[in-house]
Amino acid sequence: MVVMLMYIDRTALDEYPFEGVFYRLADEEDLPLIEQTGREDIILETPCDITEASHNVSGDFIGVKFVAYIPFDPETEVIEIHNGDRFEADFYGINVNGNVVGVFPSQLGGVTVYIRDLDA
């Protein structure tokens, strides 16, 4: 009988291995409809970690929510991200593209951001 053990070096993991972009659609209501461009203003480009928070299946439709963890120093920074903002990142080849539905800072440093996927 052969017993195989697996060793995982947890110190080799990156705390924030991905790059994410938070952006907001620009308010162009003062322009005529034909001149509105749908401009996106970048709010924050940041390293992040991403995990799946939940998913549900309804017929052939799968709805997904992701969680992005981003660094934050409560002593020197102000959170610029709000519900309704957009988020994009590459998550191991998966394009995470969604709306921010929750922003939760911690006094220990870091912000948890819930994202509803737009591609599902």
PDB file of C-alpha atoms in Angstrom:
ATOM      1  CA  MET A   1       0.000   0.000   0.000  1.00  0.00           C
ATOM      2  CA  VAL A   2       1.382   3.380  -1.042  1.00  0.00           C
ATOM      3  CA  VAL A   3       0.413   6.474   0.905  1.00  0.00           C
ATOM      4  CA  MET A   4       0.969   9.791  -0.826  1.00  0.00           C
ATOM      5  CA  LEU A   5       1.084  13.013   1.112  1.00  0.00           C
ATOM      6  CA  MET A   6       0.567  16.382  -0.454  1.00  0.00           C
ATOM      7  CA  TYR A   7       2.448  19.407   0.788  1.00  0.00           C
ATOM      8  CA  ILE A   8       1.175  22.913   0.071  1.00  0.00           C
ATOM      9  CA  ASP A   9       3.498  25.804   0.780  1.00  0.00           C
ATOM     10  CA  ARG A  10       0.991  28.451   1.868  1.00  0.00           C
ATOM     11  CA  THR A  11       3.748  31.065   2.192  1.00  0.00           C
ATOM     12  CA  ALA A  12       4.162  30.939  -1.606  1.00  0.00           C
ATOM     13  CA  LEU A  13       0.657  32.360  -2.158  1.00  0.00           C
ATOM     14  CA  ASP A  14       0.149  35.976  -3.207  1.00  0.00           C
ATOM     15  CA  GLU A  15      -2.269  37.901  -1.019  1.00  0.00           C
ATOM     16  CA  TYR A  16      -3.610  39.937  -3.974  1.00  0.00           C
ATOM     17  CA  PRO A  17      -2.687  37.995  -7.159  1.00  0.00           C
ATOM     18  CA  PHE A  18      -4.997  39.763  -9.649  1.00  0.00           C
ATOM     19  CA  GLU A  19      -5.427  43.291 -11.012  1.00  0.00           C
ATOM     20  CA  GLY A  20      -8.922  44.743 -10.907  1.00  0.00           C
ATOM     21  CA  VAL A  21     -10.429  47.954 -12.240  1.00  0.00           C
ATOM     22  CA  PHE A  22     -13.398  49.760 -10.703  1.00  0.00           C
ATOM     23  CA  TYR A  23     -15.095  52.319 -12.928  1.00  0.00           C
ATOM     24  CA  ARG A  24     -18.235  54.423 -13.128  1.00  0.00           C
ATOM     25  CA  LEU A  25     -20.254  55.373 -16.179  1.00  0.00           C
ATOM     26  CA  ALA A  26     -19.880  59.131 -16.681  1.00  0.00           C
ATOM     27  CA  ASP A  27     -22.894  61.349 -16.178  1.00  0.00           C
ATOM     28  CA  GLU A  28     -23.559  62.943 -19.575  1.00  0.00           C
ATOM     29  CA  GLU A  29     -27.225  63.860 -19.122  1.00  0.00           C
ATOM     30  CA  ASP A  30     -26.523  67.509 -19.944  1.00  0.00           C
ATOM     31  CA  LEU A  31     -25.479  66.481 -23.484  1.00  0.00           C
ATOM     32  CA  PRO A  32     -27.920  65.679 -26.286  1.00  0.00           C
ATOM     33  CA  LEU A  33     -28.519  61.929 -26.636  1.00  0.00           C
ATOM     34  CA  ILE A  34     -26.620  61.732 -29.930  1.00  0.00           C
ATOM     35  CA  GLU A  35     -23.512  63.247 -28.279  1.00  0.00           C
ATOM     36  CA  GLN A  36     -23.455  60.937 -25.249  1.00  0.00           C
ATOM     37  CA  THR A  37     -20.557  58.506 -25.513  1.00  0.00           C
ATOM     38  CA  GLY A  38     -21.059  56.151 -22.562  1.00  0.00           C
ATOM     39  CA  ARG A  39     -17.667  57.195 -21.199  1.00  0.00           C
ATOM     40  CA  GLU A  40     -16.271  55.145 -18.320  1.00  0.00           C
ATOM     41  CA  ASP A  41     -14.334  56.968 -15.604  1.00  0.00           C
ATOM     42  CA  ILE A  42     -11.813  54.773 -13.775  1.00  0.00           C
ATOM     43  CA  ILE A  43     -12.212  55.064 -10.007  1.00  0.00           C
ATOM     44  CA  LEU A  44      -9.550  52.626  -8.862  1.00  0.00           C
ATOM     45  CA  GLU A  45      -7.017  50.223 -10.368  1.00  0.00           C
ATOM     46  CA  THR A  46      -5.879  47.877  -7.616  1.00  0.00           C
ATOM     47  CA  PRO A  47      -4.408  44.510  -6.823  1.00  0.00           C
ATOM     48  CA  CYS A  48      -7.123  42.151  -5.571  1.00  0.00           C
ATOM     49  CA  ASP A  49      -8.070  38.600  -4.751  1.00  0.00           C
ATOM     50  CA  ILE A  50     -11.261  37.160  -6.247  1.00  0.00           C
ATOM     51  CA  THR A  51     -13.457  34.230  -5.212  1.00  0.00           C
ATOM     52  CA  GLU A  52     -16.927  33.025  -6.109  1.00  0.00           C
ATOM     53  CA  ALA A  53     -19.421  34.078  -3.433  1.00  0.00           C
ATOM     54  CA  SER A  54     -22.492  32.254  -4.712  1.00  0.00           C
ATOM     55  CA  HIS A  55     -24.278  31.008  -7.784  1.00  0.00           C
ATOM     56  CA  ASN A  56     -27.766  29.888  -8.656  1.00  0.00           C
ATOM     57  CA  VAL A  57     -29.123  27.898 -11.561  1.00  0.00           C
ATOM     58  CA  SER A  58     -32.470  28.588 -13.199  1.00  0.00           C
ATOM     59  CA  GLY A  59     -32.969  26.487 -16.312  1.00  0.00           C
ATOM     60  CA  ASP A  60     -30.020  27.222 -18.584  1.00  0.00           C
ATOM     61  CA  PHE A  61     -29.222  30.473 -16.754  1.00  0.00           C
ATOM     62  CA  ILE A  62     -26.487  30.605 -14.098  1.00  0.00           C
ATOM     63  CA  GLY A  63     -26.299  33.734 -11.952  1.00  0.00           C
ATOM     64  CA  VAL A  64     -22.949  34.306 -10.235  1.00  0.00           C
ATOM     65  CA  LYS A  65     -21.702  36.653  -7.540  1.00  0.00           C
ATOM     66  CA  PHE A  66     -18.008  37.164  -6.928  1.00  0.00           C
ATOM     67  CA  VAL A  67     -16.144  38.694  -4.001  1.00  0.00           C
ATOM     68  CA  ALA A  68     -13.130  40.922  -4.596  1.00  0.00           C
ATOM     69  CA  TYR A  69     -10.824  41.588  -1.666  1.00  0.00           C
ATOM     70  CA  ILE A  70      -8.752  44.743  -2.030  1.00  0.00           C
ATOM     71  CA  PRO A  71      -6.107  46.341   0.198  1.00  0.00           C
ATOM     72  CA  PHE A  72      -7.152  49.378   2.203  1.00  0.00           C
ATOM     73  CA  ASP A  73      -5.466  51.485   4.878  1.00  0.00           C
ATOM     74  CA  PRO A  74      -8.189  53.054   7.062  1.00  0.00           C
ATOM     75  CA  GLU A  75      -5.666  55.545   8.450  1.00  0.00           C
ATOM     76  CA  THR A  76      -4.834  57.194   5.127  1.00  0.00           C
ATOM     77  CA  GLU A  77      -7.402  56.171   2.489  1.00  0.00           C
ATOM     78  CA  VAL A  78     -11.019  56.923   1.672  1.00  0.00           C
ATOM     79  CA  ILE A  79     -13.213  54.371  -0.100  1.00  0.00           C
ATOM     80  CA  GLU A  80     -14.266  55.700  -3.498  1.00  0.00           C
ATOM     81  CA  ILE A  81     -16.188  52.571  -4.576  1.00  0.00           C
ATOM     82  CA  HIS A  82     -19.993  52.570  -4.317  1.00  0.00           C
ATOM     83  CA  ASN A  83     -22.874  50.258  -5.138  1.00  0.00           C
ATOM     84  CA  GLY A  84     -23.664  50.451  -8.841  1.00  0.00           C
ATOM     85  CA  ASP A  85     -20.049  50.950  -9.915  1.00  0.00           C
ATOM     86  CA  ARG A  86     -18.576  48.455 -12.378  1.00  0.00           C
ATOM     87  CA  PHE A  87     -15.690  46.027 -11.892  1.00  0.00           C
ATOM     88  CA  GLU A  88     -13.487  44.115 -14.336  1.00  0.00           C
ATOM     89  CA  ALA A  89     -10.641  41.672 -13.813  1.00  0.00           C
ATOM     90  CA  ASP A  90      -9.054  38.593 -15.320  1.00  0.00           C
ATOM     91  CA  PHE A  91      -9.492  35.671 -12.888  1.00  0.00           C
ATOM     92  CA  TYR A  92      -7.350  32.760 -14.176  1.00  0.00           C
ATOM     93  CA  GLY A  93      -8.580  33.414 -17.704  1.00  0.00           C
ATOM     94  CA  ILE A  94     -12.184  34.084 -16.661  1.00  0.00           C
ATOM     95  CA  ASN A  95     -13.369  37.623 -17.340  1.00  0.00           C
ATOM     96  CA  VAL A  96     -15.061  38.895 -14.188  1.00  0.00           C
ATOM     97  CA  ASN A  97     -17.273  41.744 -15.324  1.00  0.00           C
ATOM     98  CA  GLY A  98     -20.027  42.987 -13.052  1.00  0.00           C
ATOM     99  CA  ASN A  99     -21.829  45.522 -10.913  1.00  0.00           C
ATOM    100  CA  VAL A 100     -20.784  46.319  -7.359  1.00  0.00           C
ATOM    101  CA  VAL A 101     -23.614  45.296  -5.002  1.00  0.00           C
ATOM    102  CA  GLY A 102     -21.877  45.671  -1.640  1.00  0.00           C
ATOM    103  CA  VAL A 103     -18.800  47.400  -0.184  1.00  0.00           C
ATOM    104  CA  PHE A 104     -17.610  46.404   3.301  1.00  0.00           C
ATOM    105  CA  PRO A 105     -14.398  47.893   4.749  1.00  0.00           C
ATOM    106  CA  SER A 106     -12.596  46.440   7.747  1.00  0.00           C
ATOM    107  CA  GLN A 107     -10.731  48.376  10.389  1.00  0.00           C
ATOM    108  CA  LEU A 108      -8.067  45.663  10.142  1.00  0.00           C
ATOM    109  CA  GLY A 109      -7.291  46.766   6.593  1.00  0.00           C
ATOM    110  CA  GLY A 110      -8.901  45.552   3.411  1.00  0.00           C
ATOM    111  CA  VAL A 111     -12.264  45.950   1.737  1.00  0.00           C
ATOM    112  CA  THR A 112     -14.651  43.181   0.718  1.00  0.00           C
ATOM    113  CA  VAL A 113     -16.570  44.038  -2.468  1.00  0.00           C
ATOM    114  CA  TYR A 114     -19.472  41.890  -3.711  1.00  0.00           C
ATOM    115  CA  ILE A 115     -19.949  41.832  -7.484  1.00  0.00           C
ATOM    116  CA  ARG A 116     -22.912  40.523  -9.475  1.00  0.00           C
ATOM    117  CA  ASP A 117     -21.615  39.081 -12.756  1.00  0.00           C
ATOM    118  CA  LEU A 118     -23.014  40.673 -15.917  1.00  0.00           C
ATOM    119  CA  ASP A 119     -21.999  37.817 -18.217  1.00  0.00           C
ATOM    120  CA  ALA A 120     -24.149  35.165 -16.555  1.00  0.00           C
TER     121      ALA A 120
END
